[in-house]
Tab-separated table of N, CA and C and ligand atoms in Angstrom:
chain	number	residue	atom	x	y	z
A	120	UNK	N	-3.668	15.374	18.174
A	120	UNK	CA	-4.669	14.420	17.734
A	120	UNK	C	-4.006	13.101	17.297
A	121	UNK	N	-4.549	11.990	17.749
A	121	UNK	CA	-4.016	10.695	17.347
A	121	UNK	C	-4.661	10.270	16.031
A	122	UNK	N	-3.806	9.929	15.048
A	122	UNK	CA	-4.353	9.506	13.748
A	122	UNK	C	-5.257	8.282	13.900
A	123	UNK	N	-4.884	7.399	14.798
A	123	UNK	CA	-5.668	6.161	14.965
A	123	UNK	C	-7.129	6.452	15.320
A	124	UNK	N	-7.343	7.555	16.027
A	124	UNK	CA	-8.717	7.902	16.427
A	124	UNK	C	-9.574	8.326	15.229
A	125	UNK	N	-8.918	8.643	14.108
A	125	UNK	CA	-9.665	9.037	12.907
A	125	UNK	C	-10.057	7.844	12.041
A	126	UNK	N	-9.537	6.661	12.393
A	126	UNK	CA	-9.898	5.458	11.617
A	126	UNK	C	-11.122	4.810	12.250
A	127	UNK	N	-12.083	4.478	11.381
A	127	UNK	CA	-13.328	3.878	11.870
A	127	UNK	C	-13.250	2.364	11.658
A	128	UNK	N	-13.488	1.618	12.723
A	128	UNK	CA	-13.503	0.160	12.597
A	128	UNK	C	-14.937	-0.274	12.283
A	129	UNK	N	-15.100	-0.937	11.125
A	129	UNK	CA	-16.437	-1.427	10.764
A	129	UNK	C	-16.423	-2.943	10.898
A	130	UNK	N	-17.089	-3.433	11.942
A	130	UNK	CA	-17.054	-4.863	12.233
A	130	UNK	C	-17.894	-5.645	11.218
A	131	UNK	N	-17.391	-6.818	10.845
A	131	UNK	CA	-18.096	-7.746	9.933
A	131	UNK	C	-18.290	-7.177	8.529
A	132	UNK	N	-17.340	-6.372	8.066
A	132	UNK	CA	-17.331	-5.901	6.686
A	132	UNK	C	-16.000	-6.288	6.062
A	133	UNK	N	-15.946	-6.819	4.844
A	133	UNK	CA	-17.076	-7.155	3.955
A	133	UNK	C	-17.728	-8.496	4.283
A	134	UNK	N	-17.184	-9.195	5.314
A	134	UNK	CA	-17.847	-10.459	5.689
A	134	UNK	C	-17.658	-10.692	7.187
A	135	UNK	N	-18.430	-11.602	7.760
A	135	UNK	CA	-18.365	-11.822	9.206
A	135	UNK	C	-16.947	-12.128	9.684
A	136	UNK	N	-16.572	-11.540	10.802
A	136	UNK	CA	-15.260	-11.816	11.394
A	136	UNK	C	-14.196	-10.799	11.039
A	137	UNK	N	-14.411	-10.009	9.974
A	137	UNK	CA	-13.409	-9.012	9.560
A	137	UNK	C	-13.729	-7.674	10.234
A	138	UNK	N	-12.703	-7.070	10.817
A	138	UNK	CA	-12.831	-5.713	11.342
A	138	UNK	C	-12.214	-4.777	10.316
A	139	UNK	N	-13.032	-4.162	9.482
A	139	UNK	CA	-12.533	-3.351	8.365
A	139	UNK	C	-12.073	-1.990	8.877
A	140	UNK	N	-10.840	-1.617	8.537
A	140	UNK	CA	-10.291	-0.329	8.957
A	140	UNK	C	-10.650	0.705	7.890
A	141	UNK	N	-11.666	1.492	8.181
A	141	UNK	CA	-12.198	2.468	7.223
A	141	UNK	C	-11.400	3.773	7.349
A	142	UNK	N	-10.608	4.051	6.292
A	142	UNK	CA	-9.744	5.242	6.334
A	142	UNK	C	-10.414	6.484	5.745
A	143	UNK	N	-11.661	6.336	5.271
A	143	UNK	CA	-12.315	7.511	4.666
A	143	UNK	C	-12.508	8.619	5.701
A	144	UNK	N	-12.678	8.235	6.952
A	144	UNK	CA	-12.847	9.231	8.015
A	144	UNK	C	-11.535	9.965	8.282
A	145	UNK	N	-10.417	9.285	8.073
A	145	UNK	CA	-9.104	9.932	8.252
A	145	UNK	C	-8.789	10.854	7.073
A	146	UNK	N	-8.982	10.376	5.839
A	146	UNK	CA	-8.629	11.222	4.691
A	146	UNK	C	-9.616	12.373	4.504
A	147	UNK	N	-10.783	12.255	5.114
A	147	UNK	CA	-11.760	13.345	5.057
A	147	UNK	C	-11.472	14.462	6.045
A	148	UNK	N	-10.467	14.260	6.866
A	148	UNK	CA	-10.085	15.242	7.872
A	148	UNK	C	-8.800	15.931	7.399
A	149	UNK	N	-8.797	17.249	7.319
A	149	UNK	CA	-7.658	17.976	6.738
A	149	UNK	C	-6.347	17.629	7.450
A	150	UNK	N	-6.378	17.688	8.770
A	150	UNK	CA	-5.160	17.411	9.538
A	150	UNK	C	-4.784	15.923	9.427
A	151	UNK	N	-5.791	15.070	9.425
A	151	UNK	CA	-5.547	13.631	9.328
A	151	UNK	C	-4.865	13.272	8.023
A	152	UNK	N	-5.344	13.815	6.915
A	152	UNK	CA	-4.742	13.534	5.610
A	152	UNK	C	-3.321	14.098	5.553
A	153	UNK	N	-3.177	15.338	5.952
A	153	UNK	CA	-1.865	15.988	5.901
A	153	UNK	C	-0.844	15.235	6.750
A	154	UNK	N	-1.192	14.974	8.002
A	154	UNK	CA	-0.228	14.365	8.920
A	154	UNK	C	0.108	12.931	8.518
A	155	UNK	N	-0.865	12.199	8.002
A	155	UNK	CA	-0.562	10.820	7.626
A	155	UNK	C	0.398	10.787	6.438
A	156	UNK	N	0.205	11.662	5.462
A	156	UNK	CA	1.097	11.692	4.295
A	156	UNK	C	2.524	12.064	4.721
A	157	UNK	N	2.647	13.069	5.567
A	157	UNK	CA	3.979	13.481	6.038
A	157	UNK	C	4.637	12.357	6.831
A	158	UNK	N	3.866	11.709	7.688
A	158	UNK	CA	4.446	10.634	8.523
A	158	UNK	C	4.788	9.387	7.704
A	159	UNK	N	4.025	9.131	6.647
A	159	UNK	CA	4.337	7.963	5.802
A	159	UNK	C	5.616	8.195	5.000
A	160	UNK	N	5.949	9.447	4.754
A	160	UNK	CA	7.177	9.767	4.013
A	160	UNK	C	8.399	9.866	4.922
A	161	UNK	N	8.185	10.197	6.178
A	161	UNK	CA	9.295	10.539	7.078
A	161	UNK	C	10.415	9.495	7.127
A	162	UNK	N	10.109	8.186	7.208
A	162	UNK	CA	11.214	7.213	7.301
A	162	UNK	C	12.077	7.180	6.047
A	163	UNK	N	11.582	7.760	4.952
A	163	UNK	CA	12.315	7.712	3.681
A	163	UNK	C	12.891	9.078	3.307
A	164	UNK	N	12.976	9.941	4.316
A	164	UNK	CA	13.474	11.315	4.157
A	164	UNK	C	14.818	11.419	3.461
A	165	UNK	N	15.701	10.503	3.820
A	165	UNK	CA	17.079	10.573	3.328
A	165	UNK	C	17.256	9.771	2.035
A	166	UNK	N	16.154	9.245	1.508
A	166	UNK	CA	16.235	8.325	0.378
A	166	UNK	C	15.872	9.041	-0.911
A	167	UNK	N	16.651	8.793	-1.965
A	167	UNK	CA	16.298	9.370	-3.265
A	167	UNK	C	15.250	8.469	-3.937
A	168	UNK	N	14.068	9.029	-4.144
A	168	UNK	CA	12.944	8.263	-4.701
A	168	UNK	C	12.644	8.760	-6.113
A	169	UNK	N	12.553	7.840	-7.085
A	169	UNK	CA	12.228	8.247	-8.462
A	169	UNK	C	10.720	8.314	-8.695
A	170	UNK	N	9.967	7.429	-8.043
A	170	UNK	CA	8.508	7.431	-8.209
A	170	UNK	C	7.866	6.705	-7.041
A	171	UNK	N	6.604	7.062	-6.780
A	171	UNK	CA	5.840	6.402	-5.723
A	171	UNK	C	4.784	5.528	-6.389
A	172	UNK	N	4.721	4.264	-5.986
A	172	UNK	CA	3.764	3.333	-6.562
A	172	UNK	C	2.604	3.144	-5.584
A	173	UNK	N	1.367	3.268	-6.075
A	173	UNK	CA	0.186	3.078	-5.237
A	173	UNK	C	-0.594	1.854	-5.671
A	174	UNK	N	-1.105	1.105	-4.685
A	174	UNK	CA	-1.874	-0.110	-4.964
A	174	UNK	C	-3.364	0.214	-4.891
A	175	UNK	N	-4.105	-0.229	-5.950
A	175	UNK	CA	-5.551	0.035	-6.023
A	175	UNK	C	-6.264	-0.473	-4.771
A	176	UNK	N	-7.245	0.251	-4.286
A	176	UNK	CA	-7.529	1.611	-4.706
A	176	UNK	C	-7.188	2.624	-3.616
A	177	UNK	N	-7.254	2.195	-2.360
A	177	UNK	CA	-6.979	3.183	-1.304
A	177	UNK	C	-5.513	3.602	-1.269
A	178	UNK	N	-4.636	2.755	-1.803
A	178	UNK	CA	-3.225	3.136	-1.879
A	178	UNK	C	-3.015	4.357	-2.770
A	179	UNK	N	-3.911	4.527	-3.767
A	179	UNK	CA	-3.768	5.675	-4.679
A	179	UNK	C	-3.842	7.002	-3.922
A	180	UNK	N	-4.698	7.050	-2.918
A	180	UNK	CA	-4.925	8.312	-2.191
A	180	UNK	C	-3.614	8.801	-1.589
A	181	UNK	N	-2.925	7.870	-0.909
A	181	UNK	CA	-1.696	8.255	-0.204
A	181	UNK	C	-0.529	8.388	-1.181
A	182	UNK	N	-0.443	7.463	-2.143
A	182	UNK	CA	0.685	7.494	-3.084
A	182	UNK	C	0.676	8.788	-3.896
A	183	UNK	N	-0.497	9.216	-4.340
A	183	UNK	CA	-0.557	10.432	-5.162
A	183	UNK	C	-0.153	11.654	-4.340
A	184	UNK	N	-0.610	11.716	-3.105
A	184	UNK	CA	-0.249	12.857	-2.251
A	184	UNK	C	1.248	12.842	-1.930
A	185	UNK	N	1.800	11.668	-1.704
A	185	UNK	CA	3.231	11.565	-1.395
A	185	UNK	C	4.068	11.951	-2.612
A	186	UNK	N	3.669	11.460	-3.798
A	186	UNK	CA	4.401	11.796	-5.022
A	186	UNK	C	4.347	13.298	-5.286
A	187	UNK	N	3.191	13.888	-5.088
A	187	UNK	CA	3.035	15.340	-5.273
A	187	UNK	C	3.977	16.091	-4.339
A	188	UNK	N	4.029	15.648	-3.099
A	188	UNK	CA	4.894	16.288	-2.099
A	188	UNK	C	6.375	16.185	-2.491
A	189	UNK	N	6.748	15.040	-3.087
A	189	UNK	CA	8.161	14.819	-3.463
A	189	UNK	C	8.487	15.383	-4.839
A	190	UNK	N	7.441	15.803	-5.547
A	190	UNK	CA	7.613	16.265	-6.929
A	190	UNK	C	8.171	15.169	-7.842
A	191	UNK	N	7.633	13.954	-7.664
A	191	UNK	CA	7.976	12.830	-8.553
A	191	UNK	C	6.665	12.256	-9.103
A	192	UNK	N	6.777	11.293	-10.011
A	192	UNK	CA	5.587	10.680	-10.591
A	192	UNK	C	4.978	9.615	-9.680
A	193	UNK	N	3.728	9.242	-10.027
A	193	UNK	CA	3.016	8.204	-9.277
A	193	UNK	C	2.630	7.088	-10.246
A	194	UNK	N	2.872	5.842	-9.852
A	194	UNK	CA	2.583	4.681	-10.700
A	194	UNK	C	1.452	3.868	-10.078
A	195	UNK	N	0.354	3.625	-10.820
A	195	UNK	CA	-0.719	2.787	-10.274
A	195	UNK	C	-0.522	1.296	-10.575
A	196	UNK	N	-0.763	0.475	-9.561
A	196	UNK	CA	-0.893	-0.971	-9.751
A	196	UNK	C	-2.358	-1.288	-9.557
A	197	UNK	N	-2.973	-1.995	-10.563
A	197	UNK	CA	-4.422	-2.110	-10.568
A	197	UNK	C	-4.914	-3.548	-10.655
A	198	UNK	N	-6.187	-3.713	-10.361
A	198	UNK	CA	-6.861	-5.008	-10.514
A	198	UNK	C	-6.925	-5.337	-12.008
A	199	UNK	N	-7.095	-6.626	-12.350
A	199	UNK	CA	-7.058	-7.047	-13.758
A	199	UNK	C	-8.064	-6.295	-14.636
A	200	UNK	N	-7.608	-5.973	-15.848
A	200	UNK	CA	-8.504	-5.405	-16.858
A	200	UNK	C	-8.734	-3.906	-16.757
A	201	UNK	N	-8.069	-3.239	-15.844
A	201	UNK	CA	-8.306	-1.799	-15.657
A	201	UNK	C	-7.302	-0.937	-16.417
A	202	UNK	N	-6.097	-1.451	-16.602
A	202	UNK	CA	-5.062	-0.639	-17.258
A	202	UNK	C	-5.150	-0.852	-18.766
A	203	UNK	N	-5.159	0.233	-19.557
A	203	UNK	CA	-5.483	0.122	-20.977
A	203	UNK	C	-4.343	-0.329	-21.887
A	204	UNK	N	-3.101	-0.112	-21.478
A	204	UNK	CA	-1.958	-0.379	-22.356
A	204	UNK	C	-1.412	-1.778	-22.030
A	205	UNK	N	-0.224	-2.078	-22.546
A	205	UNK	CA	0.393	-3.386	-22.327
A	205	UNK	C	0.742	-3.555	-20.839
A	206	UNK	N	0.420	-4.719	-20.299
A	206	UNK	CA	0.658	-4.947	-18.864
A	206	UNK	C	1.385	-6.266	-18.610
A	207	UNK	N	1.947	-6.386	-17.409
A	207	UNK	CA	2.326	-7.695	-16.872
A	207	UNK	C	1.503	-7.887	-15.610
A	208	UNK	N	1.319	-9.143	-15.203
A	208	UNK	CA	0.493	-9.371	-14.018
A	208	UNK	C	1.134	-10.408	-13.098
A	209	UNK	N	0.724	-10.358	-11.851
A	209	UNK	CA	1.198	-11.294	-10.828
A	209	UNK	C	0.001	-11.743	-10.007
A	210	UNK	N	-0.046	-13.048	-9.733
A	210	UNK	CA	-1.126	-13.606	-8.907
A	210	UNK	C	-0.738	-13.557	-7.430
A	211	UNK	N	-1.734	-13.499	-6.578
A	211	UNK	CA	-1.489	-13.655	-5.140
A	211	UNK	C	-2.660	-14.383	-4.502
A	212	UNK	N	-2.377	-14.977	-3.348
A	212	UNK	CA	-3.375	-15.814	-2.675
A	212	UNK	C	-4.312	-14.970	-1.831
A	213	UNK	N	-5.591	-15.270	-1.931
A	213	UNK	CA	-6.576	-14.698	-1.013
A	213	UNK	C	-6.952	-15.797	-0.015
A	214	UNK	N	-7.776	-15.429	0.950
A	214	UNK	CA	-8.210	-16.436	1.920
A	214	UNK	C	-8.852	-17.619	1.178
A	215	UNK	N	-9.727	-17.284	0.198
A	215	UNK	CA	-10.306	-18.326	-0.640
A	215	UNK	C	-9.962	-17.972	-2.080
A	216	UNK	N	-9.047	-18.717	-2.684
A	216	UNK	CA	-8.737	-18.508	-4.098
A	216	UNK	C	-7.583	-17.550	-4.353
A	217	UNK	N	-7.586	-16.989	-5.550
A	217	UNK	CA	-6.474	-16.156	-6.009
A	217	UNK	C	-7.000	-14.867	-6.612
A	218	UNK	N	-6.136	-13.861	-6.646
A	218	UNK	CA	-6.451	-12.650	-7.387
A	218	UNK	C	-5.167	-12.237	-8.090
A	219	UNK	N	-5.228	-11.201	-8.919
A	219	UNK	CA	-3.979	-10.746	-9.517
A	219	UNK	C	-3.970	-9.231	-9.656
A	220	UNK	N	-2.779	-8.719	-9.880
A	220	UNK	CA	-2.553	-7.278	-10.017
A	220	UNK	C	-1.765	-7.036	-11.284
A	221	UNK	N	-1.956	-5.858	-11.876
A	221	UNK	CA	-1.284	-5.525	-13.136
A	221	UNK	C	-0.581	-4.171	-13.047
A	222	UNK	N	0.442	-4.045	-13.903
A	222	UNK	CA	1.166	-2.766	-14.027
A	222	UNK	C	1.483	-2.553	-15.503
A	223	UNK	N	1.485	-1.328	-15.952
A	223	UNK	CA	1.904	-1.043	-17.325
A	223	UNK	C	3.395	-1.360	-17.477
A	224	UNK	N	3.740	-1.966	-18.621
A	224	UNK	CA	5.131	-2.392	-18.815
A	224	UNK	C	6.102	-1.208	-18.895
A	225	UNK	N	5.582	-0.027	-19.230
A	225	UNK	CA	6.483	1.136	-19.331
A	225	UNK	C	6.391	2.057	-18.100
A	226	UNK	N	5.740	1.575	-17.034
A	226	UNK	CA	5.536	2.441	-15.864
A	226	UNK	C	6.776	2.523	-14.980
A	227	UNK	N	7.620	1.494	-15.068
A	227	UNK	CA	8.862	1.464	-14.278
A	227	UNK	C	10.003	1.202	-15.242
A	228	UNK	N	11.039	2.028	-15.165
A	228	UNK	CA	12.214	1.832	-16.032
A	228	UNK	C	13.278	1.083	-15.229
A	229	UNK	N	14.147	0.379	-15.943
A	229	UNK	CA	15.210	-0.352	-15.266
A	229	UNK	C	16.012	0.599	-14.382
A	230	UNK	N	16.176	0.231	-13.133
A	230	UNK	CA	16.958	1.050	-12.194
A	230	UNK	C	16.139	2.083	-11.435
A	231	UNK	N	14.861	2.258	-11.784
A	231	UNK	CA	14.029	3.231	-11.063
A	231	UNK	C	13.922	2.853	-9.591
A	232	UNK	N	14.046	3.844	-8.737
A	232	UNK	CA	13.998	3.630	-7.274
A	232	UNK	C	12.573	3.924	-6.810
A	233	UNK	N	11.860	2.848	-6.433
A	233	UNK	CA	10.421	2.926	-6.201
A	233	UNK	C	10.076	2.783	-4.720
A	234	UNK	N	9.163	3.639	-4.265
A	234	UNK	CA	8.569	3.477	-2.937
A	234	UNK	C	7.151	2.931	-3.137
A	235	UNK	N	6.838	1.799	-2.503
A	235	UNK	CA	5.516	1.160	-2.641
A	235	UNK	C	4.620	1.597	-1.492
A	236	UNK	N	3.383	1.982	-1.834
A	236	UNK	CA	2.474	2.551	-0.834
A	236	UNK	C	1.102	1.880	-0.899
A	237	UNK	N	0.583	1.521	0.289
A	237	UNK	CA	-0.819	1.085	0.375
A	237	UNK	C	-1.387	1.580	1.700
A	238	UNK	N	-2.709	1.513	1.813
A	238	UNK	CA	-3.307	2.003	3.065
A	238	UNK	C	-3.037	1.050	4.213
A	239	UNK	N	-2.978	-0.263	3.906
A	239	UNK	CA	-2.977	-1.227	5.007
A	239	UNK	C	-2.203	-2.493	4.646
A	240	UNK	N	-1.388	-2.967	5.583
A	240	UNK	CA	-0.695	-4.252	5.440
A	240	UNK	C	-1.417	-5.282	6.302
A	241	UNK	N	-1.948	-6.323	5.637
A	241	UNK	CA	-2.623	-7.401	6.377
A	241	UNK	C	-1.751	-8.654	6.269
A	242	UNK	N	-2.082	-9.581	5.363
A	242	UNK	CA	-1.262	-10.807	5.245
A	242	UNK	C	-0.002	-10.584	4.405
A	243	UNK	N	0.028	-9.489	3.644
A	243	UNK	CA	1.218	-9.165	2.857
A	243	UNK	C	1.200	-9.678	1.427
A	244	UNK	N	0.171	-10.453	1.051
A	244	UNK	CA	0.134	-11.020	-0.301
A	244	UNK	C	0.063	-9.962	-1.394
A	245	UNK	N	-0.706	-8.924	-1.143
A	245	UNK	CA	-0.882	-7.864	-2.143
A	245	UNK	C	0.444	-7.155	-2.422
A	246	UNK	N	1.122	-6.800	-1.366
A	246	UNK	CA	2.364	-6.038	-1.567
A	246	UNK	C	3.481	-6.942	-2.094
A	247	UNK	N	3.451	-8.206	-1.713
A	247	UNK	CA	4.449	-9.153	-2.218
A	247	UNK	C	4.327	-9.271	-3.750
A	248	UNK	N	3.096	-9.365	-4.248
A	248	UNK	CA	2.874	-9.438	-5.700
A	248	UNK	C	3.323	-8.135	-6.367
A	249	UNK	N	3.090	-7.026	-5.697
A	249	UNK	CA	3.480	-5.722	-6.249
A	249	UNK	C	5.001	-5.608	-6.354
A	250	UNK	N	5.695	-6.096	-5.348
A	250	UNK	CA	7.167	-6.088	-5.389
A	250	UNK	C	7.656	-6.898	-6.592
A	251	UNK	N	7.014	-8.050	-6.819
A	251	UNK	CA	7.429	-8.888	-7.962
A	251	UNK	C	7.222	-8.140	-9.278
A	252	UNK	N	6.120	-7.395	-9.395
A	252	UNK	CA	5.867	-6.625	-10.624
A	252	UNK	C	6.983	-5.603	-10.854
A	253	UNK	N	7.327	-4.859	-9.816
A	253	UNK	CA	8.358	-3.814	-9.935
A	253	UNK	C	9.690	-4.440	-10.324
A	254	UNK	N	10.031	-5.527	-9.658
A	254	UNK	CA	11.348	-6.133	-9.894
A	254	UNK	C	11.419	-6.793	-11.274
A	255	UNK	N	10.298	-7.331	-11.759
A	255	UNK	CA	10.293	-7.899	-13.122
A	255	UNK	C	10.581	-6.837	-14.165
A	256	UNK	N	10.197	-5.591	-13.875
A	256	UNK	CA	10.461	-4.496	-14.824
A	256	UNK	C	11.830	-3.850	-14.588
A	257	UNK	N	12.585	-4.394	-13.641
A	257	UNK	CA	13.945	-3.885	-13.397
A	257	UNK	C	14.010	-2.763	-12.384
A	258	UNK	N	12.883	-2.466	-11.719
A	258	UNK	CA	12.883	-1.408	-10.708
A	258	UNK	C	13.502	-1.882	-9.408
A	259	UNK	N	13.950	-0.907	-8.612
A	259	UNK	CA	14.503	-1.222	-7.288
A	259	UNK	C	13.474	-0.799	-6.238
A	260	UNK	N	13.084	-1.736	-5.380
A	260	UNK	CA	12.125	-1.419	-4.315
A	260	UNK	C	12.892	-0.867	-3.106
A	261	UNK	N	12.678	0.421	-2.842
A	261	UNK	CA	13.377	1.065	-1.723
A	261	UNK	C	12.740	0.683	-0.403
A	262	UNK	N	11.438	0.428	-0.436
A	262	UNK	CA	10.721	0.084	0.779
A	262	UNK	C	9.234	0.191	0.541
A	263	UNK	N	8.477	-0.116	1.613
A	263	UNK	CA	7.019	-0.102	1.548
A	263	UNK	C	6.505	0.730	2.712
A	264	UNK	N	5.574	1.628	2.412
A	264	UNK	CA	5.035	2.511	3.433
A	264	UNK	C	3.518	2.324	3.523
A	265	UNK	N	3.057	2.015	4.741
A	265	UNK	CA	1.622	1.794	4.978
A	265	UNK	C	1.131	2.763	6.043
A	266	UNK	N	-0.144	3.105	5.955
A	266	UNK	CA	-0.751	3.849	7.051
A	266	UNK	C	-0.984	2.912	8.234
A	267	UNK	N	-1.584	1.742	7.945
A	267	UNK	CA	-1.998	0.805	8.995
A	267	UNK	C	-1.328	-0.552	8.790
A	268	UNK	N	-0.942	-1.185	9.890
A	268	UNK	CA	-0.455	-2.569	9.831
A	268	UNK	C	-1.219	-3.413	10.849
A	269	UNK	N	-1.761	-4.536	10.385
A	269	UNK	CA	-2.420	-5.492	11.286
A	269	UNK	C	-1.332	-6.483	11.722
A	270	UNK	N	-0.671	-6.153	12.823
A	270	UNK	CA	0.521	-6.904	13.252
A	270	UNK	C	0.241	-8.403	13.401
A	271	UNK	N	-0.984	-8.723	13.863
A	271	UNK	CA	-1.306	-10.119	14.179
A	271	UNK	C	-1.392	-10.996	12.933
A	272	UNK	N	-1.440	-10.408	11.745
A	272	UNK	CA	-1.477	-11.208	10.515
A	272	UNK	C	-0.072	-11.456	9.947
A	273	UNK	N	0.933	-10.811	10.565
A	273	UNK	CA	2.345	-11.097	10.275
A	273	UNK	C	2.747	-10.929	8.802
A	274	UNK	N	2.108	-9.981	8.119
A	274	UNK	CA	2.447	-9.717	6.719
A	274	UNK	C	3.909	-9.332	6.542
A	275	UNK	N	4.446	-8.690	7.543
A	275	UNK	CA	5.836	-8.228	7.515
A	275	UNK	C	6.811	-9.386	7.268
A	276	UNK	N	6.429	-10.574	7.742
A	276	UNK	CA	7.335	-11.729	7.582
A	276	UNK	C	7.542	-12.091	6.115
A	277	UNK	N	6.577	-11.739	5.258
A	277	UNK	CA	6.728	-12.018	3.820
A	277	UNK	C	7.668	-11.016	3.154
A	278	UNK	N	8.013	-9.947	3.876
A	278	UNK	CA	8.719	-8.829	3.251
A	278	UNK	C	10.132	-8.669	3.794
A	279	UNK	N	10.720	-9.772	4.264
A	279	UNK	CA	12.057	-9.653	4.857
A	279	UNK	C	13.040	-9.209	3.771
A	280	UNK	N	13.954	-8.352	4.157
A	280	UNK	CA	14.902	-7.799	3.184
A	280	UNK	C	14.468	-6.451	2.648
A	281	UNK	N	13.238	-6.043	2.956
A	281	UNK	CA	12.738	-4.734	2.510
A	281	UNK	C	12.437	-3.864	3.732
A	282	UNK	N	12.625	-2.568	3.578
A	282	UNK	CA	12.248	-1.644	4.649
A	282	UNK	C	10.725	-1.504	4.661
A	283	UNK	N	10.097	-1.852	5.765
A	283	UNK	CA	8.629	-1.812	5.877
A	283	UNK	C	8.261	-0.865	7.014
A	284	UNK	N	7.468	0.159	6.694
A	284	UNK	CA	7.120	1.179	7.687
A	284	UNK	C	5.600	1.347	7.740
A	285	UNK	N	5.062	1.427	8.942
A	285	UNK	CA	3.634	1.690	9.137
A	285	UNK	C	3.479	2.653	10.305
A	286	UNK	N	2.480	3.513	10.219
A	286	UNK	CA	2.287	4.510	11.277
A	286	UNK	C	1.452	3.951	12.422
A	287	UNK	N	0.390	3.207	12.068
A	287	UNK	CA	-0.591	2.766	13.063
A	287	UNK	C	-0.605	1.239	13.106
A	288	UNK	N	-0.485	0.698	14.311
A	288	UNK	CA	-0.437	-0.763	14.464
A	288	UNK	C	-1.619	-1.262	15.280
A	289	UNK	N	-2.219	-2.352	14.818
A	289	UNK	CA	-3.259	-3.042	15.595
A	289	UNK	C	-2.696	-4.403	16.005
A	290	UNK	N	-2.796	-4.715	17.292
A	290	UNK	CA	-2.262	-6.006	17.797
A	290	UNK	C	-3.306	-7.105	17.692
A	291	UNK	N	-4.577	-6.732	17.548
A	291	UNK	CA	-5.641	-7.736	17.402
A	291	UNK	C	-6.811	-7.088	16.670
A	292	UNK	N	-7.772	-7.926	16.244
A	292	UNK	CA	-8.980	-7.401	15.567
A	292	UNK	C	-9.647	-6.418	16.500
B	280	AMP	P1	-3.063	-8.298	2.310
B	280	AMP	O1	-2.716	-8.700	0.928
B	280	AMP	O2	-3.674	-9.421	3.119
B	280	AMP	O3	-1.891	-7.648	3.033
B	280	AMP	O4	-4.239	-7.222	2.225
B	280	AMP	C1	-3.968	-5.882	2.014
B	280	AMP	C2	-4.993	-5.233	1.151
B	280	AMP	O5	-6.326	-5.577	1.530
B	280	AMP	C3	-4.869	-3.713	1.252
B	280	AMP	O6	-4.994	-3.167	-0.048
B	280	AMP	C4	-6.021	-3.311	2.156
B	280	AMP	O7	-6.650	-2.149	1.677
B	280	AMP	C5	-6.992	-4.484	2.160
B	280	AMP	N1	-7.367	-4.942	3.507
B	280	AMP	C6	-7.104	-6.154	4.054
B	280	AMP	N2	-7.610	-6.277	5.287
B	280	AMP	C7	-8.223	-5.100	5.566
B	280	AMP	C8	-8.920	-4.582	6.713
B	280	AMP	N3	-9.090	-5.312	7.834
B	280	AMP	N4	-9.391	-3.314	6.647
B	280	AMP	C9	-9.213	-2.573	5.520
B	280	AMP	N5	-8.570	-3.004	4.422
B	280	AMP	C10	-8.066	-4.244	4.424
């Protein structure tokens, strides 16, 4: 079974012109969830990972399963105002305007070897801000693992110097 066939493309969501890659159909399938988690970890097989970081909210699904599989902890990076304890935040550019992401200041210790996980790499702004959060806390970013990459948005170019892995690639909308 091809994992890509389990992803549903929803045209014009959340706004006209966007082809939204709906992963709920993939994670709702036992084999789809299992195989995607194993494949997202495979490139980092030989790497010692201290914790897996997931980006709100679909990144949590994969990051938690990967951390469970590795028997390490999972760190959430969240939208503003969601994390209850002391946080640091980083802004990133959206198509129109800015948004920001937060992490608990004690979620990453100096020298921690972190794997960053999200469902999808588009322009790369989200993961770039996440890398800055980890590095500000003294963590080491081992790499970034995505289920889907929208190659035509060239997000990978923002991440030079980091190992970037994706299972499923789209060359166009
Ligand atoms: P970016 O910062 O542009 O790389 O956007 C990545 C974030 O936005 C990820 O957390 C994705 O879940 C979400 N995202 C962006 N574009 C899409 C899309 N076409 N389908 C589904 N999710 C998307």
